[in-house]
Amino acid sequence: MITIERVAWDDPRGVALRATMDEEMHERYGSANAMEDPAVTAERDRVLTVDPADVITSVLAIDDDGTPLGHIAVRRLGDEVELKRLIVLSAARGKGAATALLAEGEEVAREQGAARVILQTGDKQPEAVALYRKTGWEQIPVYAPYAETMPWSFCFAKALPSSS
C-alpha cells in the first residue's frame, strides 16, 4: 500500500528523490543540450529552478516499510498553481504512486482555490505524457516561462471541479 504525505520542500526524502530525478533528466537531455549556446542553457536552468518561496507543499508517496517511492511539488506560478518535479523511482513505477501523487497535487491546488492546475514536461518523457493523458489532463500551449527556452515542451492543464 502507498501512503501519501505532505512535507516541506526541504524534507530530506524529497531532496533525495529530486536529486535522482536530476540524474535521470541529465541522462535523457544532457547530450542534446551539449552543443547549444551556454546562455540558453543557463536560462533554461534558471527557468527549471524551483524557488522554495513559491512551493505550497511537496508530496511524497511512501511504501509500507517507510521507503519514499515518489515526489511531486505544488507551487504558485504567477496566478496559476503548477505541479513540478514528479518522480517515481523506477522500481516502483506502474504501482499507482504517480497517479496518487497527481491526485494529491490536484487536491492541494483545489484547496488553494485554483479552478485548474497546470504542468510542464519534456519531449523525452513519453511515459509522463502518457500518464497525464491517461489521468485526464488536456494538452495546452507551452506557457511562460517554458515557451522561450523549451518550446518543445508538452504542457497540460486539468480543470478542478470544487469538492463541495
PDB file of C-alpha atoms in Angstrom:
ATOM      1  CA  MET A   1       0.000   0.000   0.000  1.00  0.00           C
ATOM      2  CA  ILE A   2       1.171   3.509  -0.809  1.00  0.00           C
ATOM      3  CA  THR A   3       0.813   6.289   1.741  1.00  0.00           C
ATOM      4  CA  ILE A   4       0.743   9.928   0.658  1.00  0.00           C
ATOM      5  CA  GLU A   5       2.393  12.501   2.913  1.00  0.00           C
ATOM      6  CA  ARG A   6       2.644  16.277   2.532  1.00  0.00           C
ATOM      7  CA  VAL A   7       6.074  17.554   3.537  1.00  0.00           C
ATOM      8  CA  ALA A   8       8.200  20.688   3.335  1.00  0.00           C
ATOM      9  CA  TRP A   9      10.256  21.349   0.192  1.00  0.00           C
ATOM     10  CA  ASP A  10      13.454  20.759   2.163  1.00  0.00           C
ATOM     11  CA  ASP A  11      12.382  17.359   3.561  1.00  0.00           C
ATOM     12  CA  PRO A  12      15.489  15.171   3.043  1.00  0.00           C
ATOM     13  CA  ARG A  13      13.464  12.409   1.381  1.00  0.00           C
ATOM     14  CA  GLY A  14      12.127  14.856  -1.190  1.00  0.00           C
ATOM     15  CA  VAL A  15      15.585  16.338  -1.713  1.00  0.00           C
ATOM     16  CA  ALA A  16      16.964  12.847  -2.410  1.00  0.00           C
ATOM     17  CA  LEU A  17      14.158  11.992  -4.840  1.00  0.00           C
ATOM     18  CA  ARG A  18      14.654  15.270  -6.727  1.00  0.00           C
ATOM     19  CA  ALA A  19      18.392  14.522  -6.982  1.00  0.00           C
ATOM     20  CA  THR A  20      17.516  11.157  -8.522  1.00  0.00           C
ATOM     21  CA  MET A  21      15.226  12.952 -10.963  1.00  0.00           C
ATOM     22  CA  ASP A  22      18.009  15.396 -11.876  1.00  0.00           C
ATOM     23  CA  GLU A  23      20.293  12.459 -12.719  1.00  0.00           C
ATOM     24  CA  GLU A  24      17.610  10.816 -14.850  1.00  0.00           C
ATOM     25  CA  MET A  25      16.831  14.056 -16.692  1.00  0.00           C
ATOM     26  CA  HIS A  26      20.529  14.659 -17.325  1.00  0.00           C
ATOM     27  CA  GLU A  27      20.756  11.208 -18.910  1.00  0.00           C
ATOM     28  CA  ARG A  28      17.762  11.969 -21.125  1.00  0.00           C
ATOM     29  CA  TYR A  29      18.555  15.544 -22.107  1.00  0.00           C
ATOM     30  CA  GLY A  30      22.244  16.160 -21.372  1.00  0.00           C
ATOM     31  CA  SER A  31      23.770  15.301 -24.736  1.00  0.00           C
ATOM     32  CA  ALA A  32      21.005  17.046 -26.671  1.00  0.00           C
ATOM     33  CA  ASN A  33      21.884  20.334 -24.966  1.00  0.00           C
ATOM     34  CA  ALA A  34      25.678  19.969 -25.215  1.00  0.00           C
ATOM     35  CA  MET A  35      26.064  21.986 -28.425  1.00  0.00           C
ATOM     36  CA  GLU A  36      23.774  24.900 -27.605  1.00  0.00           C
ATOM     37  CA  ASP A  37      24.697  28.419 -26.576  1.00  0.00           C
ATOM     38  CA  PRO A  38      25.696  28.383 -22.880  1.00  0.00           C
ATOM     39  CA  ALA A  39      23.449  31.405 -22.286  1.00  0.00           C
ATOM     40  CA  VAL A  40      20.431  29.379 -23.455  1.00  0.00           C
ATOM     41  CA  THR A  41      21.423  26.522 -21.153  1.00  0.00           C
ATOM     42  CA  ALA A  42      21.818  28.930 -18.223  1.00  0.00           C
ATOM     43  CA  GLU A  43      18.406  30.489 -18.867  1.00  0.00           C
ATOM     44  CA  ARG A  44      16.750  27.075 -19.103  1.00  0.00           C
ATOM     45  CA  ASP A  45      18.409  26.041 -15.833  1.00  0.00           C
ATOM     46  CA  ARG A  46      17.074  29.233 -14.235  1.00  0.00           C
ATOM     47  CA  VAL A  47      13.563  28.543 -15.546  1.00  0.00           C
ATOM     48  CA  LEU A  48      13.645  24.966 -14.233  1.00  0.00           C
ATOM     49  CA  THR A  49      14.832  26.001 -10.775  1.00  0.00           C
ATOM     50  CA  VAL A  50      12.019  25.899  -8.241  1.00  0.00           C
ATOM     51  CA  ASP A  51      12.057  28.805  -5.781  1.00  0.00           C
ATOM     52  CA  PRO A  52      11.205  27.324  -2.371  1.00  0.00           C
ATOM     53  CA  ALA A  53       9.244  30.501  -1.575  1.00  0.00           C
ATOM     54  CA  ASP A  54       6.771  29.555  -4.338  1.00  0.00           C
ATOM     55  CA  VAL A  55       6.238  25.993  -3.091  1.00  0.00           C
ATOM     56  CA  ILE A  56       2.915  25.366  -1.396  1.00  0.00           C
ATOM     57  CA  THR A  57       3.922  21.837  -0.409  1.00  0.00           C
ATOM     58  CA  SER A  58       5.832  18.804  -1.534  1.00  0.00           C
ATOM     59  CA  VAL A  59       4.115  15.430  -1.532  1.00  0.00           C
ATOM     60  CA  LEU A  60       5.730  12.036  -1.056  1.00  0.00           C
ATOM     61  CA  ALA A  61       4.499   8.562  -1.922  1.00  0.00           C
ATOM     62  CA  ILE A  62       5.768   6.172   0.737  1.00  0.00           C
ATOM     63  CA  ASP A  63       5.881   2.363   0.773  1.00  0.00           C
ATOM     64  CA  ASP A  64       4.645   0.231   3.694  1.00  0.00           C
ATOM     65  CA  ASP A  65       8.176  -0.009   5.070  1.00  0.00           C
ATOM     66  CA  GLY A  66       8.643   3.780   5.019  1.00  0.00           C
ATOM     67  CA  THR A  67      10.661   3.920   1.809  1.00  0.00           C
ATOM     68  CA  PRO A  68       9.956   7.057  -0.233  1.00  0.00           C
ATOM     69  CA  LEU A  69       8.890   5.987  -3.734  1.00  0.00           C
ATOM     70  CA  GLY A  70       7.971   9.269  -5.365  1.00  0.00           C
ATOM     71  CA  HIS A  71       7.622  13.032  -5.110  1.00  0.00           C
ATOM     72  CA  ILE A  72       5.669  15.922  -6.553  1.00  0.00           C
ATOM     73  CA  ALA A  73       5.751  19.621  -5.656  1.00  0.00           C
ATOM     74  CA  VAL A  74       2.873  22.065  -5.836  1.00  0.00           C
ATOM     75  CA  ARG A  75       3.850  25.678  -6.408  1.00  0.00           C
ATOM     76  CA  ARG A  76       2.471  29.041  -7.345  1.00  0.00           C
ATOM     77  CA  LEU A  77       3.431  30.239 -10.823  1.00  0.00           C
ATOM     78  CA  GLY A  78       2.002  33.719 -11.203  1.00  0.00           C
ATOM     79  CA  ASP A  79      -1.765  33.357 -10.843  1.00  0.00           C
ATOM     80  CA  GLU A  80      -1.638  29.613 -11.546  1.00  0.00           C
ATOM     81  CA  VAL A  81      -0.953  26.550  -9.424  1.00  0.00           C
ATOM     82  CA  GLU A  82       1.588  24.257 -11.072  1.00  0.00           C
ATOM     83  CA  LEU A  83       2.738  20.724 -10.350  1.00  0.00           C
ATOM     84  CA  LYS A  84       6.508  20.242 -10.618  1.00  0.00           C
ATOM     85  CA  ARG A  85       9.181  17.623 -10.156  1.00  0.00           C
ATOM     86  CA  LEU A  86       7.078  14.469 -10.381  1.00  0.00           C
ATOM     87  CA  ILE A  87       9.273  11.429  -9.982  1.00  0.00           C
ATOM     88  CA  VAL A  88       8.600   7.831  -9.068  1.00  0.00           C
ATOM     89  CA  LEU A  89      11.605   5.575  -8.590  1.00  0.00           C
ATOM     90  CA  SER A  90      11.977   3.164 -11.496  1.00  0.00           C
ATOM     91  CA  ALA A  91      11.482   0.081  -9.284  1.00  0.00           C
ATOM     92  CA  ALA A  92       8.141   1.485  -8.065  1.00  0.00           C
ATOM     93  CA  ARG A  93       6.684   2.519 -11.422  1.00  0.00           C
ATOM     94  CA  GLY A  94       3.409   1.005 -12.537  1.00  0.00           C
ATOM     95  CA  LYS A  95       2.113   0.556  -8.984  1.00  0.00           C
ATOM     96  CA  GLY A  96      -0.063   3.663  -8.711  1.00  0.00           C
ATOM     97  CA  ALA A  97       2.345   6.033  -6.966  1.00  0.00           C
ATOM     98  CA  ALA A  98       2.355   8.619  -9.774  1.00  0.00           C
ATOM     99  CA  THR A  99      -1.432   8.614 -10.020  1.00  0.00           C
ATOM    100  CA  ALA A 100      -1.700   9.035  -6.243  1.00  0.00           C
ATOM    101  CA  LEU A 101       0.816  11.893  -6.276  1.00  0.00           C
ATOM    102  CA  LEU A 102      -1.049  13.651  -9.086  1.00  0.00           C
ATOM    103  CA  ALA A 103      -4.354  13.258  -7.246  1.00  0.00           C
ATOM    104  CA  GLU A 104      -2.898  14.753  -4.070  1.00  0.00           C
ATOM    105  CA  GLY A 105      -1.303  17.597  -6.038  1.00  0.00           C
ATOM    106  CA  GLU A 106      -4.679  18.319  -7.607  1.00  0.00           C
ATOM    107  CA  GLU A 107      -6.280  18.323  -4.140  1.00  0.00           C
ATOM    108  CA  VAL A 108      -3.701  20.811  -2.852  1.00  0.00           C
ATOM    109  CA  ALA A 109      -4.424  23.078  -5.830  1.00  0.00           C
ATOM    110  CA  ARG A 110      -8.164  22.782  -5.168  1.00  0.00           C
ATOM    111  CA  GLU A 111      -7.570  23.731  -1.521  1.00  0.00           C
ATOM    112  CA  GLN A 112      -5.752  26.825  -2.790  1.00  0.00           C
ATOM    113  CA  GLY A 113      -8.890  27.849  -4.676  1.00  0.00           C
ATOM    114  CA  ALA A 114      -7.492  27.052  -8.124  1.00  0.00           C
ATOM    115  CA  ALA A 115     -10.003  26.373 -10.894  1.00  0.00           C
ATOM    116  CA  ARG A 116      -7.326  24.410 -12.745  1.00  0.00           C
ATOM    117  CA  VAL A 117      -3.810  23.126 -12.264  1.00  0.00           C
ATOM    118  CA  ILE A 118      -1.037  23.127 -14.878  1.00  0.00           C
ATOM    119  CA  LEU A 119       2.204  21.273 -15.518  1.00  0.00           C
ATOM    120  CA  GLN A 120       5.054  21.039 -17.998  1.00  0.00           C
ATOM    121  CA  THR A 121       7.056  18.041 -19.139  1.00  0.00           C
ATOM    122  CA  GLY A 122       9.660  17.431 -21.789  1.00  0.00           C
ATOM    123  CA  ASP A 123       9.680  15.820 -25.192  1.00  0.00           C
ATOM    124  CA  LYS A 124      11.935  12.995 -23.972  1.00  0.00           C
ATOM    125  CA  GLN A 125       9.500  11.839 -21.302  1.00  0.00           C
ATOM    126  CA  PRO A 126       6.872   9.900 -23.270  1.00  0.00           C
ATOM    127  CA  GLU A 127       5.805   7.890 -20.223  1.00  0.00           C
ATOM    128  CA  ALA A 128       4.963  11.144 -18.409  1.00  0.00           C
ATOM    129  CA  VAL A 129       2.950  12.412 -21.378  1.00  0.00           C
ATOM    130  CA  ALA A 130       1.064   9.097 -21.489  1.00  0.00           C
ATOM    131  CA  LEU A 131       0.355   9.274 -17.741  1.00  0.00           C
ATOM    132  CA  TYR A 132      -1.046  12.793 -17.962  1.00  0.00           C
ATOM    133  CA  ARG A 133      -3.279  11.914 -20.886  1.00  0.00           C
ATOM    134  CA  LYS A 134      -4.478   8.735 -19.155  1.00  0.00           C
ATOM    135  CA  THR A 135      -5.376  10.660 -15.996  1.00  0.00           C
ATOM    136  CA  GLY A 136      -7.478  13.311 -17.715  1.00  0.00           C
ATOM    137  CA  TRP A 137      -5.036  16.126 -18.379  1.00  0.00           C
ATOM    138  CA  GLU A 138      -5.581  18.205 -21.535  1.00  0.00           C
ATOM    139  CA  GLN A 139      -2.633  19.404 -23.577  1.00  0.00           C
ATOM    140  CA  ILE A 140      -2.352  23.208 -23.723  1.00  0.00           C
ATOM    141  CA  PRO A 141       0.048  25.590 -25.485  1.00  0.00           C
ATOM    142  CA  VAL A 142       3.507  25.875 -23.961  1.00  0.00           C
ATOM    143  CA  TYR A 143       3.279  28.617 -21.344  1.00  0.00           C
ATOM    144  CA  ALA A 144       5.764  31.016 -19.744  1.00  0.00           C
ATOM    145  CA  PRO A 145       8.394  30.558 -18.520  1.00  0.00           C
ATOM    146  CA  TYR A 146       8.973  27.486 -20.718  1.00  0.00           C
ATOM    147  CA  ALA A 147       7.965  28.881 -24.124  1.00  0.00           C
ATOM    148  CA  GLU A 148      11.229  30.767 -24.672  1.00  0.00           C
ATOM    149  CA  THR A 149      13.795  28.138 -23.686  1.00  0.00           C
ATOM    150  CA  MET A 150      11.847  24.885 -24.097  1.00  0.00           C
ATOM    151  CA  PRO A 151       9.342  25.356 -26.919  1.00  0.00           C
ATOM    152  CA  TRP A 152       9.344  21.573 -27.450  1.00  0.00           C
ATOM    153  CA  SER A 153       7.761  21.089 -24.014  1.00  0.00           C
ATOM    154  CA  PHE A 154       4.428  19.416 -23.510  1.00  0.00           C
ATOM    155  CA  CYS A 155       2.184  21.432 -21.213  1.00  0.00           C
ATOM    156  CA  PHE A 156      -1.059  20.234 -19.682  1.00  0.00           C
ATOM    157  CA  ALA A 157      -3.949  21.574 -17.623  1.00  0.00           C
ATOM    158  CA  LYS A 158      -6.641  19.887 -15.613  1.00  0.00           C
ATOM    159  CA  ALA A 159      -9.870  21.538 -14.517  1.00  0.00           C
ATOM    160  CA  LEU A 160     -10.572  21.204 -10.822  1.00  0.00           C
ATOM    161  CA  PRO A 161     -14.242  20.960 -10.001  1.00  0.00           C
ATOM    162  CA  SER A 162     -14.936  22.204  -6.495  1.00  0.00           C
ATOM    163  CA  SER A 163     -15.126  19.457  -3.908  1.00  0.00           C
ATOM    164  CA  SER A 164     -18.366  20.825  -2.412  1.00  0.00           C
TER     165      SER A 164
END
